[in-house]
Short mmCIF file of C-alpha atoms and ligand atoms in Angstrom, two decimals:
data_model
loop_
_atom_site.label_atom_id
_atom_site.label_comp_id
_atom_site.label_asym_id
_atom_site.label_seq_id
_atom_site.Cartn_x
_atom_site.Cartn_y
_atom_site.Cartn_z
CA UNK A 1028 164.97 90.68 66.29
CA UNK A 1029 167.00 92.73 68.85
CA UNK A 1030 164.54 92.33 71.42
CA UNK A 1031 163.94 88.51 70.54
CA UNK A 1032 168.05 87.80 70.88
CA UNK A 1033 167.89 90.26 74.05
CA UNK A 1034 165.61 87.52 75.63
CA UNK A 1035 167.65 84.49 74.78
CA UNK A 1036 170.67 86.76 76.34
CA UNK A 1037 168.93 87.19 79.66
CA UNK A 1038 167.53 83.53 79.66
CA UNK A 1039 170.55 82.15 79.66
CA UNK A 1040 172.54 84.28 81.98
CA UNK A 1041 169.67 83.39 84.42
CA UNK A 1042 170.12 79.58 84.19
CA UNK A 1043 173.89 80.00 83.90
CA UNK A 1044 174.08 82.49 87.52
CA UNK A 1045 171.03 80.83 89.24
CA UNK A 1046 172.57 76.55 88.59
CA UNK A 1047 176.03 78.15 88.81
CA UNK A 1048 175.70 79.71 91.77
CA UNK A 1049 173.55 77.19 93.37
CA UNK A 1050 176.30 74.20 92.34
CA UNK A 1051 178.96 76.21 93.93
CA UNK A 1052 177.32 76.83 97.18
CA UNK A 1053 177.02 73.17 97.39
CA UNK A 1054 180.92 72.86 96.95
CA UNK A 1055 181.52 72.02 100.61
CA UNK A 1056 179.66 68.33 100.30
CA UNK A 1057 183.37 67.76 97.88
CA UNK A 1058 185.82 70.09 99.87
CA UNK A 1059 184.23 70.38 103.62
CA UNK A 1060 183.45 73.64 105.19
CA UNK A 1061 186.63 74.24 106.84
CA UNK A 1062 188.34 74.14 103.29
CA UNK A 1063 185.68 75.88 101.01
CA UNK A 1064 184.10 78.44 103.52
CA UNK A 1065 186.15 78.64 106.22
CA UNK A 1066 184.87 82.61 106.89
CA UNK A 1067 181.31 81.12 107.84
CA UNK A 1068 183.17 77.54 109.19
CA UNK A 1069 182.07 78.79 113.02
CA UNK A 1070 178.61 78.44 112.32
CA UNK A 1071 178.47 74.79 110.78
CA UNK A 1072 180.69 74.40 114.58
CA UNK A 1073 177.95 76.10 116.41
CA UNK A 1074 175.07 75.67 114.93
CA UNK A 1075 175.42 73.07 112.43
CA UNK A 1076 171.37 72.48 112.17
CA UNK A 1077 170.73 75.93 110.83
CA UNK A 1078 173.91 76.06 108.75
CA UNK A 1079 173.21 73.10 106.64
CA UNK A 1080 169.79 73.66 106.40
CA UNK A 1081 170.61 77.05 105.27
CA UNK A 1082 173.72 75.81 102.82
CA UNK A 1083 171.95 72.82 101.21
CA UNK A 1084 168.14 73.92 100.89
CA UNK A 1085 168.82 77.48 99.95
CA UNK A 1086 170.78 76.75 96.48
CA UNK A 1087 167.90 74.47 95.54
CA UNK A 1088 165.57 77.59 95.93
CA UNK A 1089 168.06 79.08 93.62
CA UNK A 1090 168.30 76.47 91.36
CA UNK A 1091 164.42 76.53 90.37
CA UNK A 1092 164.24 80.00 89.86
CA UNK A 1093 164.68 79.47 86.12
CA UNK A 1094 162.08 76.64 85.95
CA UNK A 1095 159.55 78.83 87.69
CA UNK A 1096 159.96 81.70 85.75
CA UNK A 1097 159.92 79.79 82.68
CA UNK A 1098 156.76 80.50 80.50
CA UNK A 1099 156.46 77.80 78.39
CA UNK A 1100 156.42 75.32 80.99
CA UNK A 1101 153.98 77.46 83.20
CA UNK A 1102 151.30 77.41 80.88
CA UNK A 1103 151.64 73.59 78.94
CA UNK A 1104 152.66 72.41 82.51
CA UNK A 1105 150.71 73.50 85.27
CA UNK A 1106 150.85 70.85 87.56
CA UNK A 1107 154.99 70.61 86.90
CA UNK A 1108 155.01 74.44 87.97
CA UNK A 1109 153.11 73.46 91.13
CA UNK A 1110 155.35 70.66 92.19
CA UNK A 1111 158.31 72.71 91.80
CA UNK A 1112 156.79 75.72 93.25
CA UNK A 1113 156.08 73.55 96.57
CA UNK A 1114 159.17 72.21 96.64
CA UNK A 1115 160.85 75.70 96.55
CA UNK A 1116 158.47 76.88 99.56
CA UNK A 1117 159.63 74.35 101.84
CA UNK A 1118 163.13 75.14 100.68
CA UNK A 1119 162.77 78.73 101.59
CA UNK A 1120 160.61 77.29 104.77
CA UNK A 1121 163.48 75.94 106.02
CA UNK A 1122 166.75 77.32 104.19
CA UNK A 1123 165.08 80.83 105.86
CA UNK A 1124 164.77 80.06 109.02
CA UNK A 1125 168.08 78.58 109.11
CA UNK A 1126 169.24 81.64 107.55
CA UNK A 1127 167.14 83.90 110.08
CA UNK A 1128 169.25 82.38 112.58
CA UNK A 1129 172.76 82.87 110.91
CA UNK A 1130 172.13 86.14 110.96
CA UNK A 1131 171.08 86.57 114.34
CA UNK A 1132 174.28 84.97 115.45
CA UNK A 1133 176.31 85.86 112.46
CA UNK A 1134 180.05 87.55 113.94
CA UNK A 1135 180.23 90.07 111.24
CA UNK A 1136 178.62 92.63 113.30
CA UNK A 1137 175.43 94.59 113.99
CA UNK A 1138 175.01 96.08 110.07
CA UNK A 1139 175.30 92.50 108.96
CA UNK A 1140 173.68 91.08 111.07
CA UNK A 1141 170.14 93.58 110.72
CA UNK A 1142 170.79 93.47 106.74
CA UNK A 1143 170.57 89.43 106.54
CA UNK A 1144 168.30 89.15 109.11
CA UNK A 1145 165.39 92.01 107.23
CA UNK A 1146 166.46 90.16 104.44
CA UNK A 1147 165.64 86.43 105.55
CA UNK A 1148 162.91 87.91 107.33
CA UNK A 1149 161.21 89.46 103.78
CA UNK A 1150 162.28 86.31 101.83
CA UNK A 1151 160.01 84.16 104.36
CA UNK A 1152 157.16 86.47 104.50
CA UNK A 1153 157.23 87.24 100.82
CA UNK A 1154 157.38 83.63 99.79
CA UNK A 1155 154.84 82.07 101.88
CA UNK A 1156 152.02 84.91 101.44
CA UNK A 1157 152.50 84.38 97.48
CA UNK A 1158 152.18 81.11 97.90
CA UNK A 1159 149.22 81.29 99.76
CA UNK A 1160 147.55 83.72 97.27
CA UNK A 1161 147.86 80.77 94.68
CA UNK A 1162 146.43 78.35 97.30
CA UNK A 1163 143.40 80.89 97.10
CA UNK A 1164 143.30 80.95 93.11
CA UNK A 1165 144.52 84.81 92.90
CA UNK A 1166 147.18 84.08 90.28
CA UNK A 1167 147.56 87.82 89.72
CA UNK A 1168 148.78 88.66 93.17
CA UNK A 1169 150.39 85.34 93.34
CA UNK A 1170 152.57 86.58 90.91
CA UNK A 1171 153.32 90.01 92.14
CA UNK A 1172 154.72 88.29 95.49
CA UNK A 1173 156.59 85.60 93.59
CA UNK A 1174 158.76 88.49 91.57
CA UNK A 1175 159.26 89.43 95.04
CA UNK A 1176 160.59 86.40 96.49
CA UNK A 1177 162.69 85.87 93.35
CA UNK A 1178 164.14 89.28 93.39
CA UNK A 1179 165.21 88.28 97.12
CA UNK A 1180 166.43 84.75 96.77
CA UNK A 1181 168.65 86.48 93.65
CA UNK A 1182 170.22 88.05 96.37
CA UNK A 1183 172.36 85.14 96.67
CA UNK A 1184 173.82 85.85 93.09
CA UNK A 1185 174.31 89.73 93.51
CA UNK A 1186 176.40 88.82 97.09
CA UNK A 1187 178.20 86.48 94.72
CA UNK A 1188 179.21 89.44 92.13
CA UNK A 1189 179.67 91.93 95.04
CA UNK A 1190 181.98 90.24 97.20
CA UNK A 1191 184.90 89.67 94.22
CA UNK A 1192 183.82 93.19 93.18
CA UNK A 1193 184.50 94.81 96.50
CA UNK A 1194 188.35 92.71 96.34
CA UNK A 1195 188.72 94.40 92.93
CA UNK A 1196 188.37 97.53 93.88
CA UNK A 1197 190.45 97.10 97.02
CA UNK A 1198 187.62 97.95 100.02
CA UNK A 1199 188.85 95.98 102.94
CA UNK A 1200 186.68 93.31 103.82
CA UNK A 1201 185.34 94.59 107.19
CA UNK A 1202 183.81 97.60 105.10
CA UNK A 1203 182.12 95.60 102.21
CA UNK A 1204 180.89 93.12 103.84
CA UNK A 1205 178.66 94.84 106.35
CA UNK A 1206 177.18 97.16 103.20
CA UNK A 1207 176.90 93.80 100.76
CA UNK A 1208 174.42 92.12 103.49
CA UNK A 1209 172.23 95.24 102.13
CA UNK A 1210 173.06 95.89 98.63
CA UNK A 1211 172.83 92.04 97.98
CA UNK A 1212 169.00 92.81 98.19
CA UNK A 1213 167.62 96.21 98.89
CA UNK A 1214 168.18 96.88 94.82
CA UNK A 1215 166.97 93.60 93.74
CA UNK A 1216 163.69 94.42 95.37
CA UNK A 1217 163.78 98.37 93.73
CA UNK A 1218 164.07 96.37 90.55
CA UNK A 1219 161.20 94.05 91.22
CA UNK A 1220 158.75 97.00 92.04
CA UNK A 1221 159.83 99.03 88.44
CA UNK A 1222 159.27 95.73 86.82
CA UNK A 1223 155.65 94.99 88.62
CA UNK A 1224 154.59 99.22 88.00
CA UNK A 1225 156.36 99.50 84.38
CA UNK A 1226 154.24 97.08 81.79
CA UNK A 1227 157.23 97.38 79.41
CA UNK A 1228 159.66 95.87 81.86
CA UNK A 1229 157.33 93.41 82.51
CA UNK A 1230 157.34 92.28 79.31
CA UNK A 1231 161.05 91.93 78.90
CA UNK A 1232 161.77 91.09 82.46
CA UNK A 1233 159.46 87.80 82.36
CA UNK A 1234 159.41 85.04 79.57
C1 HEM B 1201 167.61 85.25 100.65
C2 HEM B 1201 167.76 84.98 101.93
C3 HEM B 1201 169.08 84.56 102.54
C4 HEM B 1201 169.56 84.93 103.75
C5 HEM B 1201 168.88 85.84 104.74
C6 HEM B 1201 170.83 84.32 103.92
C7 HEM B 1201 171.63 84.46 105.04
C8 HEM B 1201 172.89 83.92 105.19
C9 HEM B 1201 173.77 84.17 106.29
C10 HEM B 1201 173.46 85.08 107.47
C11 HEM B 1201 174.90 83.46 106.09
C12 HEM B 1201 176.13 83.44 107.01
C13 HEM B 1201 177.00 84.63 106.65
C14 HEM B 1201 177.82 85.16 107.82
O1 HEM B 1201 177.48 84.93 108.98
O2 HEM B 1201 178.80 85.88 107.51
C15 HEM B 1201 174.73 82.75 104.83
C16 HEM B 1201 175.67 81.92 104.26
C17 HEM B 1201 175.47 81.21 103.12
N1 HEM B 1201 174.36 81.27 102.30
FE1 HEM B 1201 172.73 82.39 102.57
N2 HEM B 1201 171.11 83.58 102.80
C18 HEM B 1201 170.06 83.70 101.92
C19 HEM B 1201 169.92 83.11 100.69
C20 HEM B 1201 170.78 82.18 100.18
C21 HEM B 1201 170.60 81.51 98.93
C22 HEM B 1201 169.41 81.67 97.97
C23 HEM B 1201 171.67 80.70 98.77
C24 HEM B 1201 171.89 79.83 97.57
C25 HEM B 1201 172.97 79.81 96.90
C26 HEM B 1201 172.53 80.85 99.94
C27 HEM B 1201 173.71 80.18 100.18
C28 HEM B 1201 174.56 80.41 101.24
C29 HEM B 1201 175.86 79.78 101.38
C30 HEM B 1201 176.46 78.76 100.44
C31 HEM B 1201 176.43 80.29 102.55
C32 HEM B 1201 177.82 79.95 103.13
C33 HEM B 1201 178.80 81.07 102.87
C34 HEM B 1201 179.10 81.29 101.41
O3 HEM B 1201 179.51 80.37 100.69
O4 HEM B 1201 178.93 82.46 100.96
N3 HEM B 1201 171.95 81.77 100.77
N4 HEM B 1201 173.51 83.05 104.32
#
């Protein structure tokens, strides 16, 4: 009973953060750039190919996290799970590289720069090999590198709690944000690896 409403809990905090999250990255197709992210507003000026690939392919990575992880429509849907599935390769494909790039050029300094740029490196490599291993038919490994690439493309909603977090607690800014291009994801993937090596967690962790 505990462990059954436990479940729902988590399922729905995971559609609420990963369509919430995803929505409100799309905000600046209402507000523009300038007005909604005006921190990040040099790169859509500088590189605008990379930024809104990044900005509008990434959140719809995000947004099928939930669908993908999703049991019931795994198993009675199989070819459903492969269309998405496809759909958020290329988005990583493409929302990664842009990403890759961002980072590369990103103003907020060396730290930041190495922590998004491992990160967007890992998200690519991770996705695309686990997709491959279901292109080969080894669903087991497929879905060891999957949890991966979800645990990293979650890193979008952990930046998301950090950031207000850091502002709570009063750490300036230039401090947090160098540390959150790390902490957005390094844990994510520590949690991924206790859930692959711990059977118990798997069972809770995945519907
Ligand atoms: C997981 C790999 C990802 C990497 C490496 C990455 C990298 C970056 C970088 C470097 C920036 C510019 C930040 C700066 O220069 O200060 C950025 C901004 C942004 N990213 Fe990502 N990102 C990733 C995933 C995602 C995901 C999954 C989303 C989906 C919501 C997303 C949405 C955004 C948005 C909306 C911005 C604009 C700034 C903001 O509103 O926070 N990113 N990203």
């Amino acid at each position: 009973m505990i462990a059954t409403t436990l479940g729902w809990g988590r399922n729905a905090l995971l559609w609420i953060l990963c369509l919430g999250v995803a929505l409100a990255s799309w905000r600046f197709m209402v507000g523009g750039v300038e007005a909604t992210m005006g921190f990040v507003a040099y790169h859509a000026q500088m590189r605008p190919i990379a930024f809104f690939a990044h900005v509008v392919l990434a959140p719809v990575a995000l947004a099928l996290v939930p669908f993908q992880l999703w049991q019931g429509l795994r198993q009675r849907r199989p070819v459903i799970h492969r269309a998405i599935g496809r759909t958020y390769g290329i988005a990583i494909l493409i929302s990664g590289a842009g990403g890759l790039w961002l980072a590369i050029t990103t103003e907020a300094g060396l730290v930041a720069a190495l922590g998004f740029g491992l990160l967007a490196m890992s998200w690519l490599g991770t996705t695309m090999w686990g997709i491959s291993l279901a292109m080969r038919g080894d669903r087991a490994a497929h879905r060891r590198w999957m949890i991966r690439s979800i645990a990293l493309t979650l890193a979008a909603v952990t930046l998301r709690i950090y950031i207000p977090l850091s502002m709570a607690l009063d750490i300036p800014f230039p401090t947090a944000y160098p540390a959150i291009a790390w902490l957005c994801w390094v844990p994510n993937l520590v949690v991924a690896e206790i859930i692959l090596r711990w059977p118990k967690a798997r069972r809770l962790a995945i519907a």
